[in-house]
PDB file of C-alpha atoms in Angstrom:
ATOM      1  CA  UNK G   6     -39.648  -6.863  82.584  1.00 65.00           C
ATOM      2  CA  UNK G   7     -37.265  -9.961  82.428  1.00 64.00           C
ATOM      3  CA  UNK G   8     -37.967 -10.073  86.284  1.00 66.00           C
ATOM      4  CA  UNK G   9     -37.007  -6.622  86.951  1.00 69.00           C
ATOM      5  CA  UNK G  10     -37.753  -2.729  86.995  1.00 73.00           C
ATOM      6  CA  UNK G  11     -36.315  -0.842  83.870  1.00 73.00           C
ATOM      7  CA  UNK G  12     -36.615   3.084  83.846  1.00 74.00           C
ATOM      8  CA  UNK G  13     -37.693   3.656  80.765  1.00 76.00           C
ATOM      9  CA  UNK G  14     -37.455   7.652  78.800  1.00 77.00           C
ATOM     10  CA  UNK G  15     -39.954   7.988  76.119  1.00 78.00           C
ATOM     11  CA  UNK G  16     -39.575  10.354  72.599  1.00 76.00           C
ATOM     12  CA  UNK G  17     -41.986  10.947  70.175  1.00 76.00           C
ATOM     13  CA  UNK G  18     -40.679  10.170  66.574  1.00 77.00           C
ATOM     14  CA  UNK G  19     -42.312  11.210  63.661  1.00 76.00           C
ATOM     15  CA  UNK G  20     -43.015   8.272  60.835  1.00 80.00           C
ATOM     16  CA  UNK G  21     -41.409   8.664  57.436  1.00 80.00           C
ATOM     17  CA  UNK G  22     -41.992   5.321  56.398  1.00 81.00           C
ATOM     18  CA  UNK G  23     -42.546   1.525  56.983  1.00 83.00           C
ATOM     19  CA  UNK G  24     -40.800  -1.376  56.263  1.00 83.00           C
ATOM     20  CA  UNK G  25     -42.324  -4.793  55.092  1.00 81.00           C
ATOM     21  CA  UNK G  26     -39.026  -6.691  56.279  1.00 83.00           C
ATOM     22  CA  UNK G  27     -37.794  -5.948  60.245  1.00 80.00           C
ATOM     23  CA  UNK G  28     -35.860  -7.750  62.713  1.00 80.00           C
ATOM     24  CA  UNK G  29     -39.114  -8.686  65.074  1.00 81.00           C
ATOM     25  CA  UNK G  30     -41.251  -9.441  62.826  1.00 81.00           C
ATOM     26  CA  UNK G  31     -41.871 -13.029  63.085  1.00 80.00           C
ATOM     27  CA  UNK G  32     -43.056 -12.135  66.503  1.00 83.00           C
ATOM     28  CA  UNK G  33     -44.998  -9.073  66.462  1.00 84.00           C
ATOM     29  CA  UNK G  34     -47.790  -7.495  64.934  1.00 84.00           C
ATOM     30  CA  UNK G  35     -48.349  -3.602  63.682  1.00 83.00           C
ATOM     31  CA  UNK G  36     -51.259  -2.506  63.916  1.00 85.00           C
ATOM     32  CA  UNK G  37     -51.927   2.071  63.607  1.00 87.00           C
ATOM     33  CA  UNK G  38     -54.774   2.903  65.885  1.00 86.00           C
ATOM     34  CA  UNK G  39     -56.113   6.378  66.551  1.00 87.00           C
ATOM     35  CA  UNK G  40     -55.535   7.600  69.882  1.00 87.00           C
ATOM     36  CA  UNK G  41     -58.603   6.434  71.870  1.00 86.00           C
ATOM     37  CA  UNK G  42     -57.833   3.179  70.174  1.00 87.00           C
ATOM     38  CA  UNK G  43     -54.423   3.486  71.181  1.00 89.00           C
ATOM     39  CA  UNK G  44     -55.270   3.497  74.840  1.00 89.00           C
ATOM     40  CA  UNK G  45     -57.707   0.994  75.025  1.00 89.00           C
ATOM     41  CA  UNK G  46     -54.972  -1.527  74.171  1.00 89.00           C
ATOM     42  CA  UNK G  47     -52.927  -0.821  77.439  1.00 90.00           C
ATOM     43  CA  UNK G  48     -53.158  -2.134  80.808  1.00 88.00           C
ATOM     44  CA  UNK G  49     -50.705  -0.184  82.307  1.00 84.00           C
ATOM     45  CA  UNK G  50     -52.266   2.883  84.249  1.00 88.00           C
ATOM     46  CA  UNK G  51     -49.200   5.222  83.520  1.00 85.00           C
ATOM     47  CA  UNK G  52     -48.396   4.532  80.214  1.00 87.00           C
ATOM     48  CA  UNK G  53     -52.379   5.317  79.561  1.00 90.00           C
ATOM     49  CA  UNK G  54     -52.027   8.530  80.562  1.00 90.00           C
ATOM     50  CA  UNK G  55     -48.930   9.020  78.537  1.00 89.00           C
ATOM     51  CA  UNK G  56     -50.131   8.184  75.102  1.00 90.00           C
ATOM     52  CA  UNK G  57     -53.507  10.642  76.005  1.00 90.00           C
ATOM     53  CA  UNK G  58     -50.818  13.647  76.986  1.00 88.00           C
ATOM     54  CA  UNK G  59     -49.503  12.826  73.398  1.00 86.00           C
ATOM     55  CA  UNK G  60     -51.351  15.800  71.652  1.00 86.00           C
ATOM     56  CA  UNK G  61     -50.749  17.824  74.033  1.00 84.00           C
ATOM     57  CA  UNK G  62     -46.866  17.082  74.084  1.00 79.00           C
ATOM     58  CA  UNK G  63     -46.826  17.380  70.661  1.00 78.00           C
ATOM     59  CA  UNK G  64     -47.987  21.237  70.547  1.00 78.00           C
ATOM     60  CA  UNK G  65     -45.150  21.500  73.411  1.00 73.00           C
ATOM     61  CA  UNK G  66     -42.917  20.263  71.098  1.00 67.00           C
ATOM     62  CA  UNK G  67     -43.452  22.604  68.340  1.00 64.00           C
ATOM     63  CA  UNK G  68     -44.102  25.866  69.878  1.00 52.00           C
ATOM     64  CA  UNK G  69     -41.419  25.831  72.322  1.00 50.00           C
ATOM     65  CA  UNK G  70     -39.195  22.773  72.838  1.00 49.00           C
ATOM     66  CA  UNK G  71     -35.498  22.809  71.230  1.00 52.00           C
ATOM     67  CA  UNK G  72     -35.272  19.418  68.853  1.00 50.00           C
ATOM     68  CA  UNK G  73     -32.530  16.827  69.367  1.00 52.00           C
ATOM     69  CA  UNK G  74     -31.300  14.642  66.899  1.00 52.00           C
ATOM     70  CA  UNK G  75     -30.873  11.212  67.784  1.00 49.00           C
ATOM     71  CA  UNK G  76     -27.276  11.444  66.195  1.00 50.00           C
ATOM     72  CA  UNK G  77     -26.312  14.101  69.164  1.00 50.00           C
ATOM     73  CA  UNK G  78     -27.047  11.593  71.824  1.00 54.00           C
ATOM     74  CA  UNK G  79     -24.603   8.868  72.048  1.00 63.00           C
ATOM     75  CA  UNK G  80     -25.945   5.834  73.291  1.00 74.00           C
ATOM     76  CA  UNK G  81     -24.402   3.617  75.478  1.00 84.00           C
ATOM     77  CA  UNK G  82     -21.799   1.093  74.401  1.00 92.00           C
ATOM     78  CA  UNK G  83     -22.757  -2.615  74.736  1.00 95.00           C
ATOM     79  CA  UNK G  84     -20.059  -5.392  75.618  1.00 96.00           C
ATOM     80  CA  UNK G  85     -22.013  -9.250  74.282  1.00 97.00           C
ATOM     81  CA  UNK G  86     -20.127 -12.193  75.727  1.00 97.00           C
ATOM     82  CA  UNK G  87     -20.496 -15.305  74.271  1.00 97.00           C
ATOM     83  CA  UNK G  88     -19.101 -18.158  75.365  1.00 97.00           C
ATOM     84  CA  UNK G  89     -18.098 -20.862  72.798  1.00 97.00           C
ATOM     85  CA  UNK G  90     -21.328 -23.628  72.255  1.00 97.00           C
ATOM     86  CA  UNK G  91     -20.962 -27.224  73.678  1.00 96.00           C
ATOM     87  CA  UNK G  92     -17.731 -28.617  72.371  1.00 96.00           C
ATOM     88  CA  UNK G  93     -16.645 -32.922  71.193  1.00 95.00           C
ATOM     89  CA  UNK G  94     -14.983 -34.748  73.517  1.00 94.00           C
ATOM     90  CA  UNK G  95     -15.448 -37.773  71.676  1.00 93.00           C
ATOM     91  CA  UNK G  96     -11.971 -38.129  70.373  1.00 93.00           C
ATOM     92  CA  UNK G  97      -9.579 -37.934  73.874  1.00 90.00           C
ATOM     93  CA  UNK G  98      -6.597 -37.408  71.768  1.00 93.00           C
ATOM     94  CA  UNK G  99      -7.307 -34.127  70.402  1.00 94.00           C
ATOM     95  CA  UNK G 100      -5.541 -31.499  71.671  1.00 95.00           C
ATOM     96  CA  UNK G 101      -7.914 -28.991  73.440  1.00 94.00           C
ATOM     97  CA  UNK G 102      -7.208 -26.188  70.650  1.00 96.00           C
ATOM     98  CA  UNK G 103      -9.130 -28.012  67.909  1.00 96.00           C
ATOM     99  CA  UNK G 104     -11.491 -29.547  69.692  1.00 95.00           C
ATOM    100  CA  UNK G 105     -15.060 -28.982  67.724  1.00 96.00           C
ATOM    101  CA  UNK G 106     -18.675 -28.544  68.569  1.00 97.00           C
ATOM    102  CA  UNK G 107     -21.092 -31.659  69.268  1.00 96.00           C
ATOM    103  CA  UNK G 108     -23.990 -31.963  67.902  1.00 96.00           C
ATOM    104  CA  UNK G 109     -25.627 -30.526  70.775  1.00 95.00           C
ATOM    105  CA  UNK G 110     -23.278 -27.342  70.376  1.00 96.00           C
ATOM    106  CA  UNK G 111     -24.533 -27.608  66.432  1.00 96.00           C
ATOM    107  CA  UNK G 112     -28.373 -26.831  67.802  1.00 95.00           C
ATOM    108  CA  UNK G 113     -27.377 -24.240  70.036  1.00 95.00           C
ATOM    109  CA  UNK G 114     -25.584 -22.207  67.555  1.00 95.00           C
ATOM    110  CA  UNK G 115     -28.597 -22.306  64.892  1.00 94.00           C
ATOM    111  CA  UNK G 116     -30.585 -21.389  67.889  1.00 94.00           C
ATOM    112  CA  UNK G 117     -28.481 -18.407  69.387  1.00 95.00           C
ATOM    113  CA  UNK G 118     -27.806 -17.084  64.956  1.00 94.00           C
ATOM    114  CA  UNK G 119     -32.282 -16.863  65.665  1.00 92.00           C
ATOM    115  CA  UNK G 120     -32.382 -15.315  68.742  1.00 92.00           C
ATOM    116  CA  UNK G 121     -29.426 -12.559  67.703  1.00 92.00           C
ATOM    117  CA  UNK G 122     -31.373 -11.942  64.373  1.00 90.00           C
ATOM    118  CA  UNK G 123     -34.866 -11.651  66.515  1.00 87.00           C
ATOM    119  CA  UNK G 124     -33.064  -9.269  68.965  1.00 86.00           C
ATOM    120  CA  UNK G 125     -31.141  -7.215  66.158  1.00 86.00           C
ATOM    121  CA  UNK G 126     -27.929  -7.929  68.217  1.00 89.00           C
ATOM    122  CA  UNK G 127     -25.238  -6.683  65.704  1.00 88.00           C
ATOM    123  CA  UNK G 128     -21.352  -5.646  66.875  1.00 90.00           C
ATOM    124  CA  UNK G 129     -19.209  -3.032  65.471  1.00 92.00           C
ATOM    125  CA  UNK G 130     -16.301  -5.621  66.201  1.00 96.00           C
ATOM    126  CA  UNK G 131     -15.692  -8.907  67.250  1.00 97.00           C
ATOM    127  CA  UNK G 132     -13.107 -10.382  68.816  1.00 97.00           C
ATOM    128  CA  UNK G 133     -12.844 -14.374  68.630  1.00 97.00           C
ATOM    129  CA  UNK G 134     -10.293 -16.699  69.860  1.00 97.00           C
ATOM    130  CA  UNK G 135      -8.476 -18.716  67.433  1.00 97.00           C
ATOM    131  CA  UNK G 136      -9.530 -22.234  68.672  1.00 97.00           C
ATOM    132  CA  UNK G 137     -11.712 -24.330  66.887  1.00 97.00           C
ATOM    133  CA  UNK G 138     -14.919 -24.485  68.862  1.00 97.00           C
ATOM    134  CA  UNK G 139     -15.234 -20.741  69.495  1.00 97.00           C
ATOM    135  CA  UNK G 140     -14.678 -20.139  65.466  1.00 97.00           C
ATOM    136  CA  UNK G 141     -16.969 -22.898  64.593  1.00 97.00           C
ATOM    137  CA  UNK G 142     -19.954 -20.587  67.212  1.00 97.00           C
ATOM    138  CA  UNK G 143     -18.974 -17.457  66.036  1.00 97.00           C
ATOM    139  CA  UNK G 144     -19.540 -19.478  62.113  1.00 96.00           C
ATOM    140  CA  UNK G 145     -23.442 -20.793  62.561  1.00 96.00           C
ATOM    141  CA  UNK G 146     -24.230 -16.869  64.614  1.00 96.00           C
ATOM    142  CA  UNK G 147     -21.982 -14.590  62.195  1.00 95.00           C
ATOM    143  CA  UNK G 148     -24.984 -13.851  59.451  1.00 92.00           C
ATOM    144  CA  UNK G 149     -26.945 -12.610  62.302  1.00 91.00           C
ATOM    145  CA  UNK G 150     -24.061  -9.838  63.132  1.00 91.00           C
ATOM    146  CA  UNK G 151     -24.276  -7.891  60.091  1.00 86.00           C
ATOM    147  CA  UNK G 152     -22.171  -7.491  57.154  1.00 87.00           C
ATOM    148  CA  UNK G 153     -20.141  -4.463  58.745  1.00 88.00           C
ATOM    149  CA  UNK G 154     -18.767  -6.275  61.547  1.00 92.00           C
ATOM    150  CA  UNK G 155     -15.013  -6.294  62.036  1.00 95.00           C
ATOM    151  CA  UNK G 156     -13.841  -9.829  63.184  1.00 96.00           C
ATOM    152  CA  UNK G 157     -10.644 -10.141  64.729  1.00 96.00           C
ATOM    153  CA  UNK G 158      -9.087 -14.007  65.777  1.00 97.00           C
ATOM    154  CA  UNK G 159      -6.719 -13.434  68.334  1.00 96.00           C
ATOM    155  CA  UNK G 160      -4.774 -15.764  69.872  1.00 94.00           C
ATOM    156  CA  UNK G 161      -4.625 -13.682  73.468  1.00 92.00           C
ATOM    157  CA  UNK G 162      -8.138 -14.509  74.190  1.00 95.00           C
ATOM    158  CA  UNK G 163      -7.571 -18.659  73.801  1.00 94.00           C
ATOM    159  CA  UNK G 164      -7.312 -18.862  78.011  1.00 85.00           C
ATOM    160  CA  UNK G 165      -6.776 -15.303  78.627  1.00 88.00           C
ATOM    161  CA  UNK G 166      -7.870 -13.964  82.346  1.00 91.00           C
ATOM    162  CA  UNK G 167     -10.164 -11.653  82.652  1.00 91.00           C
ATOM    163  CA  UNK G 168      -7.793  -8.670  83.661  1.00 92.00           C
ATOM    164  CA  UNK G 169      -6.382  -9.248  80.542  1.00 94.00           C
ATOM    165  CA  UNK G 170      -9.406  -9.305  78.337  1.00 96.00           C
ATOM    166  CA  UNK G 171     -10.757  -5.510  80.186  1.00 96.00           C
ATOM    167  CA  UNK G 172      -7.526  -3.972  79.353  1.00 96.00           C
ATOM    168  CA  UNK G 173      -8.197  -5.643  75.420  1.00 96.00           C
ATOM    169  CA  UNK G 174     -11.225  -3.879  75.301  1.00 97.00           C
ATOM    170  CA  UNK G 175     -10.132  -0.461  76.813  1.00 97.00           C
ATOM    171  CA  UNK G 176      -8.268  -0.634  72.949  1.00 97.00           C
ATOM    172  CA  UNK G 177     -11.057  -0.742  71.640  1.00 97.00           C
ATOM    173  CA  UNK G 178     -11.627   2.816  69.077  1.00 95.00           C
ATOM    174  CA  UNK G 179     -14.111   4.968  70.381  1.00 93.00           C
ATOM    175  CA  UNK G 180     -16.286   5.045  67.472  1.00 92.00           C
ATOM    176  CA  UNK G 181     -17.084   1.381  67.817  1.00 94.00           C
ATOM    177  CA  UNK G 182     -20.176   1.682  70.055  1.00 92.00           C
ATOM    178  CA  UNK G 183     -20.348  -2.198  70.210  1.00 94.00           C
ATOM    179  CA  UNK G 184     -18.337  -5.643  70.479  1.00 97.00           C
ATOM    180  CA  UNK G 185     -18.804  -9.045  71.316  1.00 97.00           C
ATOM    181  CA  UNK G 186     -15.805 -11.098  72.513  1.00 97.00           C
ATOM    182  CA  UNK G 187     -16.420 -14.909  71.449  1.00 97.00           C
ATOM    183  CA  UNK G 188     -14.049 -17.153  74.264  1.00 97.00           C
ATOM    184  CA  UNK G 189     -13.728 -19.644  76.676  1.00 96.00           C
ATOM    185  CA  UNK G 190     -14.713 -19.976  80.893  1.00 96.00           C
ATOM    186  CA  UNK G 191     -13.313 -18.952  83.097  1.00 95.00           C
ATOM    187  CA  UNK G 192     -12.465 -15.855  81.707  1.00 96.00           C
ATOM    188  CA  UNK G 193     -15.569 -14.855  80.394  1.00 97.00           C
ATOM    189  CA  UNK G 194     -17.183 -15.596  83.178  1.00 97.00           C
ATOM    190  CA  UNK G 195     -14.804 -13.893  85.517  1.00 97.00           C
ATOM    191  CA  UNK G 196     -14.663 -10.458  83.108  1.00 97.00           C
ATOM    192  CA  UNK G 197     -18.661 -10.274  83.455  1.00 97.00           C
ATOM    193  CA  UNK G 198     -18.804 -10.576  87.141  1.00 97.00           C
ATOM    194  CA  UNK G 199     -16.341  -8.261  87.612  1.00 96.00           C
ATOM    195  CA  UNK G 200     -17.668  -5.511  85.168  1.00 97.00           C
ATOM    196  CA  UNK G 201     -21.429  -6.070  86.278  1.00 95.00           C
ATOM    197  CA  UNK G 202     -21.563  -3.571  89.226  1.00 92.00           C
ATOM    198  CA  UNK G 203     -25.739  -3.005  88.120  1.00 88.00           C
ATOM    199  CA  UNK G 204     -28.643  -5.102  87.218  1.00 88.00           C
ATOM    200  CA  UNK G 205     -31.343  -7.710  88.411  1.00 86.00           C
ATOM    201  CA  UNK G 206     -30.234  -9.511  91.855  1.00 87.00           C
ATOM    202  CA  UNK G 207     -31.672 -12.323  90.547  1.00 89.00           C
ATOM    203  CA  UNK G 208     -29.857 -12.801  87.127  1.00 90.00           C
ATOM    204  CA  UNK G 209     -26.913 -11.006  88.820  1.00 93.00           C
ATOM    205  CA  UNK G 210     -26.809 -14.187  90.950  1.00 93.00           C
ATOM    206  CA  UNK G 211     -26.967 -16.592  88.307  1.00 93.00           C
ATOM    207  CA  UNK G 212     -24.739 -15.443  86.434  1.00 95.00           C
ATOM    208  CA  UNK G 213     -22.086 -15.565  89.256  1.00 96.00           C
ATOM    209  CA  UNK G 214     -23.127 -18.676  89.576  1.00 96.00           C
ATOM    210  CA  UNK G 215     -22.864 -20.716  86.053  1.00 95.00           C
ATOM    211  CA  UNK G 216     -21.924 -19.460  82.873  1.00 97.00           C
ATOM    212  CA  UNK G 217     -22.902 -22.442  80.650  1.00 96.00           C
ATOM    213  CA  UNK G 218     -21.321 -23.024  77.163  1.00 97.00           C
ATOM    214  CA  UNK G 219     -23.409 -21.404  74.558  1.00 96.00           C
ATOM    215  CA  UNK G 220     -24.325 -18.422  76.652  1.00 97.00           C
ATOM    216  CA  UNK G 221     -25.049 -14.568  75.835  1.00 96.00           C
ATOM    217  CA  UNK G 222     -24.280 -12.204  78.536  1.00 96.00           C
ATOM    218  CA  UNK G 223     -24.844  -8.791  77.237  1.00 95.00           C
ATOM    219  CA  UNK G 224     -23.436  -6.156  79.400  1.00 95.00           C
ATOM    220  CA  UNK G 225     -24.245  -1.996  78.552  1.00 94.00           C
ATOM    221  CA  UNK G 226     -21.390   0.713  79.424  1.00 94.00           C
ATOM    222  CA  UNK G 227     -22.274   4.357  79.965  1.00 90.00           C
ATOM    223  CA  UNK G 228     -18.570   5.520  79.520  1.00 90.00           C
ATOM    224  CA  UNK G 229     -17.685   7.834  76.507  1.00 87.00           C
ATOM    225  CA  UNK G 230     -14.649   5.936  76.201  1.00 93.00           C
ATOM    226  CA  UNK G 231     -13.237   2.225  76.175  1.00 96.00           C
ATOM    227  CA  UNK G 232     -10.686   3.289  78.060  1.00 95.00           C
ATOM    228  CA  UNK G 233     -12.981   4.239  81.124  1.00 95.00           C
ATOM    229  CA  UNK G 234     -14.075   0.352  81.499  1.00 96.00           C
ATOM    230  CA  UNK G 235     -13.303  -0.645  84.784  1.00 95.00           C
ATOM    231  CA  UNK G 236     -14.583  -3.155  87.307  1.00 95.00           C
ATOM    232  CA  UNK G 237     -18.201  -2.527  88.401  1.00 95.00           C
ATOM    233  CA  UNK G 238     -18.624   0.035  85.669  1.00 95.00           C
ATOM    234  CA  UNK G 239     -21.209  -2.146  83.499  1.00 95.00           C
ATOM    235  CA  UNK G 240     -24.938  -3.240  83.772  1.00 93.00           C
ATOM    236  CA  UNK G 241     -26.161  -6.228  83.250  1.00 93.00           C
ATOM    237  CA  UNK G 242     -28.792  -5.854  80.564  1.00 91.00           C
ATOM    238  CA  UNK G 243     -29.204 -10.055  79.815  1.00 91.00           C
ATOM    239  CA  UNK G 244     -28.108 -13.209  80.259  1.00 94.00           C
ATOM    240  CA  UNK G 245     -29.578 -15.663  77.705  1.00 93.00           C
ATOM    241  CA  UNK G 246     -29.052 -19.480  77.551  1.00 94.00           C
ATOM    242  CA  UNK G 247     -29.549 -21.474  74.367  1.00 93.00           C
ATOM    243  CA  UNK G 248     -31.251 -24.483  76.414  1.00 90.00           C
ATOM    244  CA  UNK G 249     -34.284 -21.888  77.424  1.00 88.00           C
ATOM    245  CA  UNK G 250     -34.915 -20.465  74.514  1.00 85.00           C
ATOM    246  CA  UNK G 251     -34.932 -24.058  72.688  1.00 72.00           C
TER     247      UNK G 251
END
């Protein structure tokens, strides 16, 4: 999947209910099949056999397996980097502080606000630099982020290096399982590499090798803590450019 190998754990979860309004569904179809059903609709060999061990499993499960609930297992903590969309250089004199999108950085805003909406990419906090063109990108995708989200402008991440931003977001609390830090290149560009020890060679590569304006690289941390982030410590779960999904 997206050019790689993902290891993949499976849980069965019992259905309560169904909603007529969810994040994918503009792009997917539900359809409840009984089990023989169920299997005809795969290709793959292994995950065949999986949904015809499901019965089975499921007596496992209630004679003699201990239950989990989801809330016990934390999940791992997602860093989304987003790099401010194409900015105006149509006015020279400007100052580069309030410099604002171009029309082209317009269209790939409304197309990233989609694609996090589609992909149900929300962040317990964001962190935003203060200049014009990264709070004019963080404007057209911030519906998409949820309601709870905790935005924060700070003026340390207008040109901050990337040493800088890893010890901002070792500050972050522990209870916020998410952020996405809203800035500029190099630095963004620098504090993925660095943290990306894990992922697909190929989009490993690209990524070192452009980080284009408008871009989502969306990095997952096992740690328990912020304060455990360090260099290499990260996988690289995506790296998403407005211009392809347009």
């Amino acid at each position: 999947k997206w050019g790689g190998t993902c290891s993949v754990a499976v849980y069965p979860l019992r259905v309560t209910a169904e909603l007529d309004d969810w994040p994918e569904a503009e792009s997917r179809r539900r359809e409840w099949l009984p089990l023989a059903g169920a299997v005809q609709k795969v290709d793959d060999e292994a995950l065949r056999k999986l949904i015809e061990g499901l019965p089975q499993a499921l007596k496992e499960i209630g004679t003699a397996a201990t239950w989990i609930p989801s809330e016990a297992c934390a999940p791992p903590r997602l860093i989304h980097l987003l790099r401010h969309a194409k900015s105006s250089w149509a006015d020279p004199t400007l100052d580069d502080f309030v410099r604002p999108l171009a029309a082209r950085g317009r269209r790939a805003g409304k197309i990233m606000k989609r694609y996090l909406r589609i992909a149900d990419i929300r962040s317990a906090i964001v962190l935003c630099s203060p200049a014009l063109r990264t709070r004019e990108t963080l404007a057209r995708v911030r519906e998409s982020l949820g309601a709870e989200a905790d935005v924060k402008f700070e003026k340390g991440l207008y040109h901050s290096e990337s040493l800088a931003l890893t010890d901002r977001l070792r500050q972050l609390p522990d209870e916020a399982g998410s952020v996405m830090v809203v800035g500029h290149n190099p630095s963004l560009q620098d504090l993925a590499v660095n943290l990306a020890g894990d992922g697909h060679e190929g989009t490993l590569s690209r990524m070192r090798a452009e980080f284009p304006t408008g871009v989502l690289a969306t990095l997952v941390f096992p740690g328990e803590r912020w304060r455990e982030l360090a260099p290499g410590s990260c996988g690289l779960h995506s790296f998403v450019v407005p211009r392809e999904l347009e």
